[in-house]
Amino acid sequence: MTALAERAPVRTRDRRRRRNDTRAALAFLTPSAAGLTVFILFPSVLAIATSLFHWPTYGDITFAGLDNYAELFSARSDFGPALLNTVVFTLLIVPINLVLTVGVAFWVASSRFRQLYRVLFFIPVVTPSVATAIIWKLLYQPDGVLSWVAGMFGATPPNFLASPSSALLSVVVVILWNGFGYNMLIFSAAIDQLPEDVLAAASLDGAGRWRTMFQMKLPLMTPAIFFATTVTLIQSFQIFNEPYVMTAGGPGTSTITVVMNVYQTAFQSGQLGEAAAPAIVLFVLILVVTLVQWTGQKKWVQYE
Amino acid sequence: MRIGRRTARSANEVALALVALLFLFPVIFTITSSFKPNNEIFQSPPSLWGSEFRWQNYVEVFQNAPFLQYIINGIIQSVGGTLIVLAVSALAAYAFGILRWRGRDQSMLAYLATMMIPQEVLVIPMFLLMQKFGWINTWQALILPWAFGAFGTFLLRQFFSTLPYELVEASRMDGCSNWRTFMKIILPLARPSLAVLAVWTFITYWNSFLWPLIAVNDIHALGNVPLGLQTFFGEHGASWNLIIAASVISIAPTLLLLLLLQKHLVKGIATVGLAGR
Amino acid sequence: MHKQDADITVKLTQTPFADYFTKLQSQLAAGTTACIVSMQSLRLPAFKDALEPLGPLMKKAGFDESQWNPGALKALQVDGQQYAIPYGLSTMLLYYNKDAFAKAGVPAPTNDWTTSDFESAAAKITAVDGKPAFGQSFSDLHMFSMLFAYNGARPVTDAAKLDLTNSPMEQAFTWYSGLATKEKVSSIPASSSDVPWGEQQFVAGNVAMAVDGDWNISSDATQAAFPVGVVALPQGPNGGGTYSANSGFGIAKSCQNKEAAAKAIAIITSESAQVEQAKAGTHPARLAADDAFFQALATATDKKSPGYAAQAKAAMEAASAKSVPFISTSSWDQTTKLIAREFILAYSGSESADTALQNVQQSSK
């Protein structure tokens, strides 16, 4: 077949197909786009609008301008400590989670029972976080298992969830435990896909284990690491269930988070407008962090 | 040398087993605690087993609260949500991953951007919207609002776009419509990635807490398991032995799903490209 | 559940208690609430605007005040108006572990116990057991009733305004948190979300004494693995007595058919219903059901704690004689959450009692 003879008909066919495809795409997209508009885009706009009003669940709605945002920084607002805690939670959880899950994923891959371990480490992920919080509350009891273990090693255990110095860290441990299997599974899949031949060649070249790890394997896994980082980051900014059930935000304000602040202002104090403001601030924060990450990815993520 | 390597291997296996055991200790302790009488839950010093083996706790979970109803409610929500998410996402992913049209990549990017809107931002307007629709305390309020996120579309598109276009072309040559191509060719090929999305979605619905807390008024009729767990914290003290037994029960359905689909899970994650290659 | 009588069908909807009043608020706003709502005396100030005054309605439904315990009715009134018909009568009491007292050689508490009797008994038992004798709490009734008994301190003014920084309150709360920080005779909640604590630790056998409502008078004694005793709260020199708190049924203003709702309430609080409830272990608000309650209590507890029912009757009478309904504010839900978060700092000694009170007072809107 000669290219010349083919070219013209291909182009018209291509155009016709494109037109067909456009029509089909429209049809295939309709349910998703309609749902997205009604349940995500419209509420997002409404959220911004709500934040500009005094909007009690029970009573009259009045325009507030930026009052609700200004109120966030007043002395009696929980927003300041909530934002700080949320950032601290994120800064602790993301790096610890990633280092541990990558490490254990490799460790598990070296085992004969890798499939079993992947399931075992995944169990906390399928456990409802309310149940997780209940389980750990039991372990953290004064005179509970963890105090007892600490006592065996001669340490005086803190009252884990009651003391401001240990409450946040105790919650961090639970969140790490709960989310561990998720990233580990993603890294396990990535490890399974490492190209055997390349690695074998490297080992023939006399590259040591650590060198292979850091110069070959990890760089090949950067797309997975990038994905896991993004997801873990977004999740960490939205922590609510664990501290809500385990500590109710206490002691003092040491474990309240932005989402808890949103929930309590909206549904316990009944101020929807005042609650929408911190929600919008949280959104902007997540947006900025994610954008920074996306622009930064070119520097370290190796796509083929 | 050989023996040395073999011992090292065994030592490695033993160490890993110990770490896994330690990791799962909270679950193990919960299971053994779920058989203790109420007054032994907080006994100090703690013991792994109670003074008696109280099966009764599990019976009482179902007697003292409509826990079976919560499980059924949870399954209805999770299955309903999962089916809708799979259908809607697969359709959209076909448009983004298979079909070729102008503005496709830009639209996909816009879709991705919506993923960054946290659920919590939407909770308040969603509550107002549900009030307007008269949907507070209905199944649709529990299922629909979170069924249209872009995550599923993104995940499936990743897989669909790895399929060779010739496949679709060939199917069309045979006179198949897009609909038939989608149903007969693409969906069967996409099984592992659909499995991943199904597990993710099911778990998310099953474990959801914040939204049901807001949208459900009649917990008996619509409450899911996490909400049901909260009911054990009664007005006058909490029956901890029942809370713990109920927690164990709450893990069972998703654990079962995990065991059933475990083989697909790792493979599926690999094929949708989340693992990076 | 459907309870049927004549043409009225009552459909029961349930919400976890922790979120009940939060939900009720949004339901009232949306106009989706049920006709008959369960109301707690503590929360009444926050909800009275959404509830129908019951006087004329209940009269029509055959309500006769003289058949009821006056204290039970009074706890559900605001400005002399009845907003809910009680299904029980609740006062706060001190429960104790008879074995722990015997082991420490401390004479058992009485209904005339003073605060200093309580403190010295707690100190002795703590010394013998090696673990705290009293279980503390930050649940409103359990905690504030002890403060009220100590020196009459009240957290809310008669005008239903939060007033945590008055000086009797500061003294009483310094004393109460000092039980944990200074005297070290008291076990403190494990976290701010452990709202029931003292009574739970008591039933588990970890503490020898705890405050609890008489709604648990039967279950506390049957669930514990040791013989249980119960008395009125120990009083300080200026002690105010004890608090009563009640739950009852009210009618939402948004209800379409208020007369039918009133009839339904009359049925579910009828004498026969109250007798049934008394047998199941809830102290009834109707005088005629009292005997059934104490008989049932004796049957349930006599084997493990002989004489418990008689002691309970004496304790409840002593407590009722000096009980005052607990008044709360219109934003009580929010305040109790702040209390849980702040007071734990005072109990663990990381913050002074005064600071904790001030913080809650200032943050409450």
PDB file of C-alpha atoms in Angstrom, chain A residues 57-58 71 76-78 137 140-143 159-164 243-253 256 263-270 274, chain C residues 18-19 22-23 25-26 28-30 49-50 131 188-194 197 200-201 206 333-334 337-338 340-342 344-345 348 350 362-365:
ATOM      1  CA  THR A  57     -29.763  26.236  61.016  1.00  0.00           C
ATOM      2  CA  TYR A  58     -32.619  27.739  62.938  1.00  0.00           C
ATOM      3  CA  GLU A  71     -14.118  35.593  63.038  1.00  0.00           C
ATOM      4  CA  ARG A  76     -12.405  32.442  71.008  1.00  0.00           C
ATOM      5  CA  SER A  77     -12.344  30.657  67.683  1.00  0.00           C
ATOM      6  CA  ASP A  78     -10.975  27.131  67.584  1.00  0.00           C
ATOM      7  CA  LYS A 137      -9.008   3.634  72.951  1.00  0.00           C
ATOM      8  CA  TYR A 140      -4.618   3.480  75.488  1.00  0.00           C
ATOM      9  CA  GLN A 141      -6.597   3.170  78.739  1.00  0.00           C
ATOM     10  CA  PRO A 142      -4.691   4.125  81.868  1.00  0.00           C
ATOM     11  CA  ASP A 143      -3.814   0.670  83.242  1.00  0.00           C
ATOM     12  CA  ASN A 159      -2.146   9.050  80.374  1.00  0.00           C
ATOM     13  CA  PHE A 160      -1.964   8.755  76.591  1.00  0.00           C
ATOM     14  CA  LEU A 161      -5.117  10.541  75.475  1.00  0.00           C
ATOM     15  CA  ALA A 162      -5.589  12.819  78.500  1.00  0.00           C
ATOM     16  CA  SER A 163      -2.254  14.531  78.501  1.00  0.00           C
ATOM     17  CA  PRO A 164      -1.695  17.373  76.013  1.00  0.00           C
ATOM     18  CA  PRO A 243      -9.742  12.308  66.937  1.00  0.00           C
ATOM     19  CA  TYR A 244     -13.508  12.838  67.029  1.00  0.00           C
ATOM     20  CA  VAL A 245     -14.121   9.395  68.493  1.00  0.00           C
ATOM     21  CA  MET A 246     -10.916   9.052  70.520  1.00  0.00           C
ATOM     22  CA  THR A 247     -10.381  12.444  72.099  1.00  0.00           C
ATOM     23  CA  ALA A 248     -13.283  14.693  71.044  1.00  0.00           C
ATOM     24  CA  GLY A 249     -10.581  17.238  70.177  1.00  0.00           C
ATOM     25  CA  GLY A 250      -9.191  17.405  73.705  1.00  0.00           C
ATOM     26  CA  PRO A 251      -7.421  17.757  75.993  1.00  0.00           C
ATOM     27  CA  GLY A 252      -7.857  21.498  75.576  1.00  0.00           C
ATOM     28  CA  THR A 253      -7.522  22.075  71.866  1.00  0.00           C
ATOM     29  CA  ILE A 256      -9.046  19.409  67.211  1.00  0.00           C
ATOM     30  CA  TYR A 263     -18.491  19.894  61.898  1.00  0.00           C
ATOM     31  CA  GLN A 264     -18.892  21.356  65.371  1.00  0.00           C
ATOM     32  CA  THR A 265     -19.584  24.883  64.178  1.00  0.00           C
ATOM     33  CA  ALA A 266     -22.103  23.677  61.623  1.00  0.00           C
ATOM     34  CA  PHE A 267     -23.906  20.871  63.315  1.00  0.00           C
ATOM     35  CA  GLN A 268     -23.352  21.399  67.028  1.00  0.00           C
ATOM     36  CA  SER A 269     -23.484  25.178  67.219  1.00  0.00           C
ATOM     37  CA  GLY A 270     -25.793  25.394  64.217  1.00  0.00           C
ATOM     38  CA  GLU A 274     -19.328  30.391  60.197  1.00  0.00           C
TER      39      GLU A 274
ATOM     40  CA  ALA C  18     -24.279  11.458  71.623  1.00  0.00           C
ATOM     41  CA  ASP C  19     -25.768  13.184  68.596  1.00  0.00           C
ATOM     42  CA  THR C  22     -27.462  17.961  67.518  1.00  0.00           C
ATOM     43  CA  LYS C  23     -29.800  16.135  65.176  1.00  0.00           C
ATOM     44  CA  GLN C  25     -31.763  20.925  66.156  1.00  0.00           C
ATOM     45  CA  SER C  26     -31.349  20.371  62.430  1.00  0.00           C
ATOM     46  CA  LEU C  28     -36.477  21.273  63.846  1.00  0.00           C
ATOM     47  CA  ALA C  29     -34.869  23.663  61.398  1.00  0.00           C
ATOM     48  CA  ALA C  30     -35.856  21.515  58.464  1.00  0.00           C
ATOM     49  CA  ASP C  49     -39.068  27.712  71.657  1.00  0.00           C
ATOM     50  CA  ALA C  50     -39.589  24.749  69.367  1.00  0.00           C
ATOM     51  CA  LYS C 131      -5.521   2.609  93.274  1.00  0.00           C
ATOM     52  CA  ILE C 188      -9.729  10.642  85.888  1.00  0.00           C
ATOM     53  CA  PRO C 189     -11.238  10.029  82.439  1.00  0.00           C
ATOM     54  CA  ALA C 190      -8.876   8.552  79.856  1.00  0.00           C
ATOM     55  CA  SER C 191      -9.771  11.193  77.283  1.00  0.00           C
ATOM     56  CA  SER C 192     -12.156  14.036  76.545  1.00  0.00           C
ATOM     57  CA  SER C 193     -14.409  11.626  74.703  1.00  0.00           C
ATOM     58  CA  ASP C 194     -14.879   9.411  77.768  1.00  0.00           C
ATOM     59  CA  TRP C 197     -16.211   7.511  83.272  1.00  0.00           C
ATOM     60  CA  GLN C 200     -18.057   2.816  84.254  1.00  0.00           C
ATOM     61  CA  GLN C 201     -14.905   2.373  86.329  1.00  0.00           C
ATOM     62  CA  ASN C 206     -11.583  -0.225  89.438  1.00  0.00           C
ATOM     63  CA  ASP C 333     -24.499  21.011  73.979  1.00  0.00           C
ATOM     64  CA  GLN C 334     -21.583  23.156  72.922  1.00  0.00           C
ATOM     65  CA  LYS C 337     -18.131  19.618  74.665  1.00  0.00           C
ATOM     66  CA  LEU C 338     -15.896  22.463  75.811  1.00  0.00           C
ATOM     67  CA  ALA C 340     -14.889  17.757  78.296  1.00  0.00           C
ATOM     68  CA  ARG C 341     -11.956  19.264  76.444  1.00  0.00           C
ATOM     69  CA  GLU C 342     -10.902  21.788  79.093  1.00  0.00           C
ATOM     70  CA  ILE C 344      -9.455  17.092  81.614  1.00  0.00           C
ATOM     71  CA  LEU C 345      -6.541  19.540  81.728  1.00  0.00           C
ATOM     72  CA  SER C 348      -4.529  15.919  84.999  1.00  0.00           C
ATOM     73  CA  SER C 350      -1.749  20.520  83.378  1.00  0.00           C
ATOM     74  CA  GLN C 362     -14.966  32.594  77.548  1.00  0.00           C
ATOM     75  CA  SER C 363     -15.300  30.179  74.654  1.00  0.00           C
ATOM     76  CA  SER C 364     -18.992  29.554  75.196  1.00  0.00           C
ATOM     77  CA  LYS C 365     -21.089  31.660  72.928  1.00  0.00           C
TER      78      LYS C 365
END
